[in-house]
Coordinates of C-alpha atoms in Angstrom, one line a residue:
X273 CA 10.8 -3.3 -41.5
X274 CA 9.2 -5.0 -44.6
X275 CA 7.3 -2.9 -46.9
X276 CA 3.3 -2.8 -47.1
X277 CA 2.1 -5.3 -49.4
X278 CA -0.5 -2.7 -50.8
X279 CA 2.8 -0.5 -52.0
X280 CA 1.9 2.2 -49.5
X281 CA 4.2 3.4 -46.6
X282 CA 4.5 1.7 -43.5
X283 CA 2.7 2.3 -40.9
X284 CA 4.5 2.7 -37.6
X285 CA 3.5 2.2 -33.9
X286 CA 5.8 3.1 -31.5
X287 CA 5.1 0.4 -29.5
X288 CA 8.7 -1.3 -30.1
X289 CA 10.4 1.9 -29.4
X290 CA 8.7 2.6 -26.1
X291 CA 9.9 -1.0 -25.3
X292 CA 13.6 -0.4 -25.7
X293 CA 13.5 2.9 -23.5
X294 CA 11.0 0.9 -20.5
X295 CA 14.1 -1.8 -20.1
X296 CA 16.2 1.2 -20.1
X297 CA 14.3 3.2 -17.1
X298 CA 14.1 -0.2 -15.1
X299 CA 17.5 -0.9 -15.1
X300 CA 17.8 2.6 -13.9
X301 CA 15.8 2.2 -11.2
X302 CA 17.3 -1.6 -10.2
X303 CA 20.2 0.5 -8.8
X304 CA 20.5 0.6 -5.4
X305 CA 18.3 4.1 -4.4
X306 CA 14.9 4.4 -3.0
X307 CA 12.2 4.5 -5.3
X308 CA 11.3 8.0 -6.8
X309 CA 8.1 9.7 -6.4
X310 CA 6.3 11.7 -9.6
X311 CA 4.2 14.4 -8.6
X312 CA 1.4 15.1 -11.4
X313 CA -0.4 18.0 -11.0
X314 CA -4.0 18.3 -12.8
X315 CA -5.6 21.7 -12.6
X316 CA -8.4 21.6 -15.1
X317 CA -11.1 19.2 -15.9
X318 CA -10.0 19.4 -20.3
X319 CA -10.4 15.2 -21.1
X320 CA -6.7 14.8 -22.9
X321 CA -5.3 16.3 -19.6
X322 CA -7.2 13.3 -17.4
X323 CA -6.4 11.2 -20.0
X324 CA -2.5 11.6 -19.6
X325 CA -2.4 11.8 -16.1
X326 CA -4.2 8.0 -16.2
X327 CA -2.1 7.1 -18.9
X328 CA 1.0 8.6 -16.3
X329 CA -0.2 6.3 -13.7
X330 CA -0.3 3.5 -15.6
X331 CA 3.0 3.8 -16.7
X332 CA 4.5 4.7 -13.4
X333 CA 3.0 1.4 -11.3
X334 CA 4.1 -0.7 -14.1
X335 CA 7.8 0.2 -13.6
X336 CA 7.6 0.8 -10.1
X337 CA 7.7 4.5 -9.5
X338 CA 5.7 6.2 -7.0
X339 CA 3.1 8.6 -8.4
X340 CA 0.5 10.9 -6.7
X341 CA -1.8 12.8 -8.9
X342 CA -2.9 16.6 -7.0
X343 CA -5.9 17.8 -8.3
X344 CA -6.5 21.2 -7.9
X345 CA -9.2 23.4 -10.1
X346 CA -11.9 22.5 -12.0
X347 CA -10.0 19.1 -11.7
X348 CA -11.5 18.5 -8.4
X349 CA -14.8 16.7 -7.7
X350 CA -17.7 19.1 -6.8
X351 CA -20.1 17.7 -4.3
X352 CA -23.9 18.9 -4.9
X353 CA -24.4 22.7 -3.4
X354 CA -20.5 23.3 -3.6
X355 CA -18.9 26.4 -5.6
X356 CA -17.7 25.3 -8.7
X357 CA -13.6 25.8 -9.3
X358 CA -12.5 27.7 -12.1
X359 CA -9.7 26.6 -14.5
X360 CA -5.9 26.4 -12.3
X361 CA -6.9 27.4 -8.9
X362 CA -4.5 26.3 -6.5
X363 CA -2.2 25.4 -9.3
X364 CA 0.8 27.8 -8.2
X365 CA 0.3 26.6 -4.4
X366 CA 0.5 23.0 -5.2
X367 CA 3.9 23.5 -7.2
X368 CA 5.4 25.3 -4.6
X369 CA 4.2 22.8 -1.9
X370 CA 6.0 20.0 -4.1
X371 CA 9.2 22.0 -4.7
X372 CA 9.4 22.1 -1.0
X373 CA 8.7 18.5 -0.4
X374 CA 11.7 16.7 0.2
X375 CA 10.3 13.1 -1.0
X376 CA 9.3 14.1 -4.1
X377 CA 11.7 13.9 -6.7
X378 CA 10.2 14.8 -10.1
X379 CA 6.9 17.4 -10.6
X380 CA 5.0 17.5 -14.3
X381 CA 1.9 20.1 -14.8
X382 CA -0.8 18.9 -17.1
X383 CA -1.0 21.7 -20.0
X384 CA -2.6 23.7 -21.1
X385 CA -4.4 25.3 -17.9
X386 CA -4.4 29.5 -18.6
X387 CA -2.6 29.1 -22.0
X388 CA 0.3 32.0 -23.5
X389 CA 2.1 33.6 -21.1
X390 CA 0.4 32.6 -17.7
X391 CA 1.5 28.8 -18.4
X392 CA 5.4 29.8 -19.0
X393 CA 5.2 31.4 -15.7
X394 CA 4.2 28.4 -14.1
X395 CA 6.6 26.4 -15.8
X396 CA 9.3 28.8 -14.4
X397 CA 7.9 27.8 -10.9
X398 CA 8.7 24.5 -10.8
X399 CA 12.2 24.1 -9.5
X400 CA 14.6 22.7 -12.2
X401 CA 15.9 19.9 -9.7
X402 CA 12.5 18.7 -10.2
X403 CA 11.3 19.8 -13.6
X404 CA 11.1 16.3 -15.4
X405 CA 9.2 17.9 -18.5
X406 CA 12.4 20.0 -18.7
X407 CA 10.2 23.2 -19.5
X408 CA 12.0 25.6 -17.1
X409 CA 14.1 28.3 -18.7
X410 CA 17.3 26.5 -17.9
X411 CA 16.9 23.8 -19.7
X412 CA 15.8 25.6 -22.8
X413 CA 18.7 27.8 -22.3
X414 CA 20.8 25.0 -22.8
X415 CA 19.1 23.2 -26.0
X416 CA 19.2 26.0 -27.8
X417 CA 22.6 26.8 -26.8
X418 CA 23.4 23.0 -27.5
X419 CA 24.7 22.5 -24.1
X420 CA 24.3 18.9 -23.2
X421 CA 26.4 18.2 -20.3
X422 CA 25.6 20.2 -17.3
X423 CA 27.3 20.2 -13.5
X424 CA 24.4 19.8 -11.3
X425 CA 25.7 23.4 -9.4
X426 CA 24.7 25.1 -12.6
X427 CA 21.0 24.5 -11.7
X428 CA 21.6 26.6 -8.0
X429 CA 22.6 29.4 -10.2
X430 CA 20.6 32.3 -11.6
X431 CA 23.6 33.5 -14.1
X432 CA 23.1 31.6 -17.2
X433 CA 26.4 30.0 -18.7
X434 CA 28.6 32.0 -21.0
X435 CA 31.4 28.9 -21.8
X436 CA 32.1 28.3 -25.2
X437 CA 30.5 25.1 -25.3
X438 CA 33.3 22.4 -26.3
X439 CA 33.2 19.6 -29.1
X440 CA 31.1 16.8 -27.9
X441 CA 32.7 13.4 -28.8
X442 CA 29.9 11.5 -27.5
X443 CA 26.8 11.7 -25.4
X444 CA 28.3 10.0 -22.2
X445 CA 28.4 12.7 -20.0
X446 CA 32.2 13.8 -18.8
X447 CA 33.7 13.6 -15.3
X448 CA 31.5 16.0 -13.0
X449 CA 28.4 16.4 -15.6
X450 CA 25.1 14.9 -15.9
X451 CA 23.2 15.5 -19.1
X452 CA 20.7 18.6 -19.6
X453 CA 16.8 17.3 -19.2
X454 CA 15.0 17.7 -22.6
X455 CA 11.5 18.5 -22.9
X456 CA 9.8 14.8 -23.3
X457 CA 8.4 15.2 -26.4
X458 CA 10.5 17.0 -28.5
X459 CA 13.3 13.8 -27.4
X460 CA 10.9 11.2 -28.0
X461 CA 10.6 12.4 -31.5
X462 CA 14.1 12.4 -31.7
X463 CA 14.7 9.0 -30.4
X464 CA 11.7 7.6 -32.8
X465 CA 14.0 9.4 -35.9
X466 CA 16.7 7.6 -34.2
X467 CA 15.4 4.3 -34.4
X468 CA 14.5 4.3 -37.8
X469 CA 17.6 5.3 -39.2
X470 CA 17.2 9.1 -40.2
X471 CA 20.2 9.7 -37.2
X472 CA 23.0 8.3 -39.3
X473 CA 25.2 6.6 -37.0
X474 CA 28.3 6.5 -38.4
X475 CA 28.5 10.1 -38.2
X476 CA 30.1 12.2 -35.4
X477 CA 28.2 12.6 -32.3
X478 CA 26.1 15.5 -32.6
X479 CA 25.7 15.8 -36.4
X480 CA 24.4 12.4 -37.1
X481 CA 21.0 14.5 -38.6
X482 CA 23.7 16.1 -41.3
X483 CA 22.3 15.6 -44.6
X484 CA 18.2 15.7 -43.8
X485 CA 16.1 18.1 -43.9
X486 CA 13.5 18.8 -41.7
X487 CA 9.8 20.8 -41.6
X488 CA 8.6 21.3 -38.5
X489 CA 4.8 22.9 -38.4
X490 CA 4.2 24.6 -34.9
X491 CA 6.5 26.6 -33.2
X492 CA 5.2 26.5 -29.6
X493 CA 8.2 26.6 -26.7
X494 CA 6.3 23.4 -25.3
X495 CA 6.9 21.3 -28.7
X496 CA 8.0 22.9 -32.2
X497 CA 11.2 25.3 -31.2
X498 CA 12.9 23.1 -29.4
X499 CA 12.6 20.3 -31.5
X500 CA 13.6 22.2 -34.3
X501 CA 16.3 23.2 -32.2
X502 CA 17.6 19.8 -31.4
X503 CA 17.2 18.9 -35.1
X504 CA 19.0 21.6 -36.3
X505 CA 22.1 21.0 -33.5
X506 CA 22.1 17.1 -34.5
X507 CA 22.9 18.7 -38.0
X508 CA 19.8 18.9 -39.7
X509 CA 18.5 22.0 -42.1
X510 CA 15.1 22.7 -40.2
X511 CA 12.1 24.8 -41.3
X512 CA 10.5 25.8 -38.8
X513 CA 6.6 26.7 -39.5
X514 CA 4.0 28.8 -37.7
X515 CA 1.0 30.4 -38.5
X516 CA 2.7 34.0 -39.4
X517 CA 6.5 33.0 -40.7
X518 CA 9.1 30.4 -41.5
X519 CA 12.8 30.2 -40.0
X520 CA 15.3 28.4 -41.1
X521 CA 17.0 26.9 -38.7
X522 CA 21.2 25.6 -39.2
X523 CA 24.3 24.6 -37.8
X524 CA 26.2 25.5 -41.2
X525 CA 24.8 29.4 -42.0
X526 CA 25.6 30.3 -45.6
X527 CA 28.7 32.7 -46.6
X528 CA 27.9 35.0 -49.1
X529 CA 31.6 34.9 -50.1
X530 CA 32.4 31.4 -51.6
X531 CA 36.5 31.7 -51.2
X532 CA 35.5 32.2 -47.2
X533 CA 35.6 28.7 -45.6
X534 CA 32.4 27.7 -44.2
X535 CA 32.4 27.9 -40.0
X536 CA 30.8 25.3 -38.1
X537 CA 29.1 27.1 -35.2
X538 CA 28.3 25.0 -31.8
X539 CA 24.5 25.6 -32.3
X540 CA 22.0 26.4 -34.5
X541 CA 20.9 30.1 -35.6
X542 CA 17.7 31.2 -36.9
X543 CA 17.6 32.8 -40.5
X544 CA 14.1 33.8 -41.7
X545 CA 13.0 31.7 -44.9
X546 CA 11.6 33.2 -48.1
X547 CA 9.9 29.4 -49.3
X548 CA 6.7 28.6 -48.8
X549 CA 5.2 25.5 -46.9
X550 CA 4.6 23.7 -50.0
X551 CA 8.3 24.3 -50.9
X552 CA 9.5 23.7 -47.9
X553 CA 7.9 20.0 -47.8
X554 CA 8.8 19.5 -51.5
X555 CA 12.1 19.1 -50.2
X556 CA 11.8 17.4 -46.4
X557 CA 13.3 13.9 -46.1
X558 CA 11.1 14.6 -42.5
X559 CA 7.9 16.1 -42.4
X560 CA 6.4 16.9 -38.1
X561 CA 3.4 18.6 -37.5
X562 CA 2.4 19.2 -33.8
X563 CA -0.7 21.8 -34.6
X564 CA -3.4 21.3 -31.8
X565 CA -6.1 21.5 -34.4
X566 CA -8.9 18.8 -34.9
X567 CA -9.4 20.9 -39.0
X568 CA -5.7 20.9 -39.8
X569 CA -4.1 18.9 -42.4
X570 CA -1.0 18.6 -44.2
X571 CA -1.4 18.1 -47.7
X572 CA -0.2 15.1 -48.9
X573 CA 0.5 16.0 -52.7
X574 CA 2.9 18.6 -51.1
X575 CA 5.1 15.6 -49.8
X576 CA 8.8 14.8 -51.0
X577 CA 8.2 10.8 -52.1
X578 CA 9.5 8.8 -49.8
X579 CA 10.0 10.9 -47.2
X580 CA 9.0 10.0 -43.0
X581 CA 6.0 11.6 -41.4
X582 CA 5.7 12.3 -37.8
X583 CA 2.3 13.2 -36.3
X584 CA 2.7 14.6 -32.6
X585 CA -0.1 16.3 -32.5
X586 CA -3.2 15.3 -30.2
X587 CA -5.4 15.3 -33.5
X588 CA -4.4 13.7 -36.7
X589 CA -2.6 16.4 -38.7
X590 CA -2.0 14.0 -41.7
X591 CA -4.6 13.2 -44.7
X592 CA -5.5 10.0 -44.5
X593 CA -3.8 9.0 -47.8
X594 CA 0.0 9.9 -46.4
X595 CA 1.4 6.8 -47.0
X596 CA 1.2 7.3 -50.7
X597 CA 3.9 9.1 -50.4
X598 CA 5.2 8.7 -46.9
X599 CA 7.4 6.2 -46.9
X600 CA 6.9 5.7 -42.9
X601 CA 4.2 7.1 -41.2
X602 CA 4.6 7.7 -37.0
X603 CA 0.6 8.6 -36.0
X604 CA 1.9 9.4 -32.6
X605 CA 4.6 9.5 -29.6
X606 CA 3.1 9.3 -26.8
X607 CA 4.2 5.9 -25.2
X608 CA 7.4 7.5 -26.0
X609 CA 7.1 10.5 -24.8
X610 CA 6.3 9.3 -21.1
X611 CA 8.9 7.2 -21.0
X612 CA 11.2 10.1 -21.6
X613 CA 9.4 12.0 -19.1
X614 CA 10.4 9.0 -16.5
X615 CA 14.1 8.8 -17.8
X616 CA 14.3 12.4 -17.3
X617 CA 12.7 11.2 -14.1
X618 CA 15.7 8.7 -13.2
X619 CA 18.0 11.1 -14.0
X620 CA 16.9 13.6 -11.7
X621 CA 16.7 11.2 -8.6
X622 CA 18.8 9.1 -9.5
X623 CA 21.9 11.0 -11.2
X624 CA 22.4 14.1 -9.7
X625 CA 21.1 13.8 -6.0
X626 CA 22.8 10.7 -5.5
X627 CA 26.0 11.9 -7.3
X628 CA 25.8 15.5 -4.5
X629 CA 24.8 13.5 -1.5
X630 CA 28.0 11.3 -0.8
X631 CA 29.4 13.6 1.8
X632 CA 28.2 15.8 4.5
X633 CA 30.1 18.6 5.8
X634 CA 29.5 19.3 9.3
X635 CA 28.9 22.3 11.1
X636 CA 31.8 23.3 11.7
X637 CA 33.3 22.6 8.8
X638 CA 34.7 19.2 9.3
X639 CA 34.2 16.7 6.3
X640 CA 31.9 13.3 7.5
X641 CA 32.0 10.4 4.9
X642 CA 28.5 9.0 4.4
X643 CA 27.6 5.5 2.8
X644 CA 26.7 6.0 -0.9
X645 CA 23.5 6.0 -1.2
X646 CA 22.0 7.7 2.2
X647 CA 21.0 11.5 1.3
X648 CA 21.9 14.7 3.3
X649 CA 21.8 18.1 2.4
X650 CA 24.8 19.9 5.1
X651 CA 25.8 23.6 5.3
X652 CA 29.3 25.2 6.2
X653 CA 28.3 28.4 8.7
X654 CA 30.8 30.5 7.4
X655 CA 31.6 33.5 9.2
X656 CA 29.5 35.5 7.1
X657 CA 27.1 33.6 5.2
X658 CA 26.4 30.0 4.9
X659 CA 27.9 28.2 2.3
X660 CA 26.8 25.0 0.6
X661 CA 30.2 22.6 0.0
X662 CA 28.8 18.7 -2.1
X663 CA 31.3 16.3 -3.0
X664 CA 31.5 13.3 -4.6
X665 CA 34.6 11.0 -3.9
X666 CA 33.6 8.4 -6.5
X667 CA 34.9 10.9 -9.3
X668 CA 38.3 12.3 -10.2
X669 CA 39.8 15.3 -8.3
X670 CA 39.0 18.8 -9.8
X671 CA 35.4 17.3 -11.4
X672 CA 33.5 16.7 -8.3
X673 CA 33.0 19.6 -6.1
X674 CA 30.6 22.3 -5.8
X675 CA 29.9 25.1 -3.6
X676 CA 26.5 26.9 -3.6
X677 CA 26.3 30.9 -2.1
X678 CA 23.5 32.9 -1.8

């Protein structure tokens, strides 16, 4: 990337980006599976909510996947003389109706409807073989826990894991494990860091973000924790800003005895921070604000020199003269951020339903070998309860086998 004539930062679309990830998802869907279906459900009539569910669509028919928008709320169309719908109604009914709908493969809720707490109960309603946003509580379980590599039977299970998470040598998932979904955004923020070379490469796996540190303004569970969170486990020293404190968020906590060697722990923790904001970005190599505010601004004179600003939120969060001391400046992620949403997409359909669906175990308990790619779902009537046996003879013995109980 050259630098701007005029001596100010560059200017970034993510256009290019996007591009290397939409090759990506086709080739994932070229493979030999049926197509998978989207569901997006629209429960309120907010314009930035329509607007991503036509930009979804879009998206979705230009790679090939299947998507049926379900309006429900004040999303619907109100003929003259009828009631008007308030704000989510029907939302609940129509998640449930597409967790249950075996065709459907991947489900996204356009946010916010109720706001707070009332949304995060939704989110926990979608099911998480379906939850391509990867807002359920089992996927944010496992970012902050830095758990990347999941077995599919951990999603049946209500027990959240308690293994010491092993050292990850690199992010191709091991015998027997698919990865963890990641809530769209927060990765497509990561992958746009990636591509321009914040993420240094030669690093090990998993601390390639050593060395930078981060601000992050907004600490919603939708955007701003969990990508501080990912940050933070990819190595980075985080801030992590909201409208009340600042955490500090690291891999490497500090040892208030300097002849005790420094312990590497498999995730982040959370210290709270005594800076300020305008200290905190006096010192960020990275600078992301994700604050849905049309008045907010971060101040440019508080910027490191040099340093890369993200903006993710809807509104422009920067001043206008950023670049004068941005080096690069991303205004937004959202061609990105679908695009993550329909990997996550891929992986769902495509990853771990094909990789439980090989075999079918017949009623009476008698293994039936299936070609590759049909899908079954078969129980095992044990004598007292049923018992749910997948297997997957294309991996090695001891990885692929897992048995679901009430």
């Amino acid at each position: 990337m050259a630098p701007d004539v005029s001596g100010k930062g560059i200017l970034l679309k993510v256009d290019s980006i996007a591009d290397a990830f939409r090759a990506e998802v086709k080739d994932g869907l070229a493979a030999p599976h049926r197509t998978p279906t989207l569901v997006g459900i629209l429960a309120t009539n907010a314009s930035p909510s329509r607007f991503y569910a036509d930009f979804t669509r879009k998206q979705c028919e230009g790679l090939g996947v299947r998507f049926i928008l379900k309006e429900v709320g004040s999303a619907v169309k109100q003929n003259e003389g009828e009631e008007a719908r308030s704000d989510g109604d029907g939302v609940e009914e129509a998640i449930i109706e597409a967790n249950e709908d075996d065709n459907v493969d991947g489900i996204m809720v356009y946010y916010p409807i109720f706001g707070g707490q009332q949304d995060h109960y939704l989110q926990q309603i979608v099911s998480p073989l379906k939850d391509v946003e990867g807002l359920h509580s089992k996927f944010h379980y496992n970012l902050y826990h830095n758990i990347r590599f999941i077995t599919p039977a951990s999603l049946a299970s209500t027990i959240p894991s308690s293994k010491v998470v092993q050292p990850i040598i690199d992010d191709i998932p091991p015998p027997g494990t698919v990865k963890s979904i990641i809530p769209c955004t927060p990765l497509g923020v990561v992958k746009c860091l990636e591509y321009i070379g914040v993420y240094n490469k030669i690093l090990t796996y998993g601390d390639r973000a050593y060395g930078k540190t981060v601000t992050v303004i907004n600490r919603s569970e939708v955007v701003g924790r969990p990508l501080a969170a990912l940050l933070a486990n990819d190595g980075a020293r985080v801030f992590s800003v909201d409208i009340d404190s600042i955490q500090e968020y690291t891999k490497r906590p500090r040892s208030s005895n300097p002849t005790s060697a420094r312990q590497y722990l498999p995730h982040h923790t959370s210290h709270l921070c005594t800076l300020s904001l305008e200290e905190c970005l006096a010192i960020s190599d990275v600078v992301i604000s994700a604050v849905p505010s049309a008045s907010y601004r971060v101040k440019t004179e508080w910027l490191k020199e040099g340093c890369v600003c993200v903006n993710v939120a809807a509104d422009k969060n920067f001043e206008k003269d950023v670049r004068d001391k941005a080096s690069i400046y991303i205004p937004a992620v959202g061609k990105v951020t679908i695009l993550m949403l329909l990997r996550n997409l891929c992986v769902q359909s495509c990853v771990v339903f094909n990789f439980l669906r090989h075999t079918m175990v017949s009623r009476t308990g008698v293994s039936i070998q299936l070609p590759p790619m049909h899908c079954y779902t078969a129980f095992i009537l044990w004598p007292r309860f049923p018992v749910l046996i997948l297997f997957n003879p294309l991996v090695r013995k001891g990885s692929s086998m897992f048995i679901f109980t009430p």
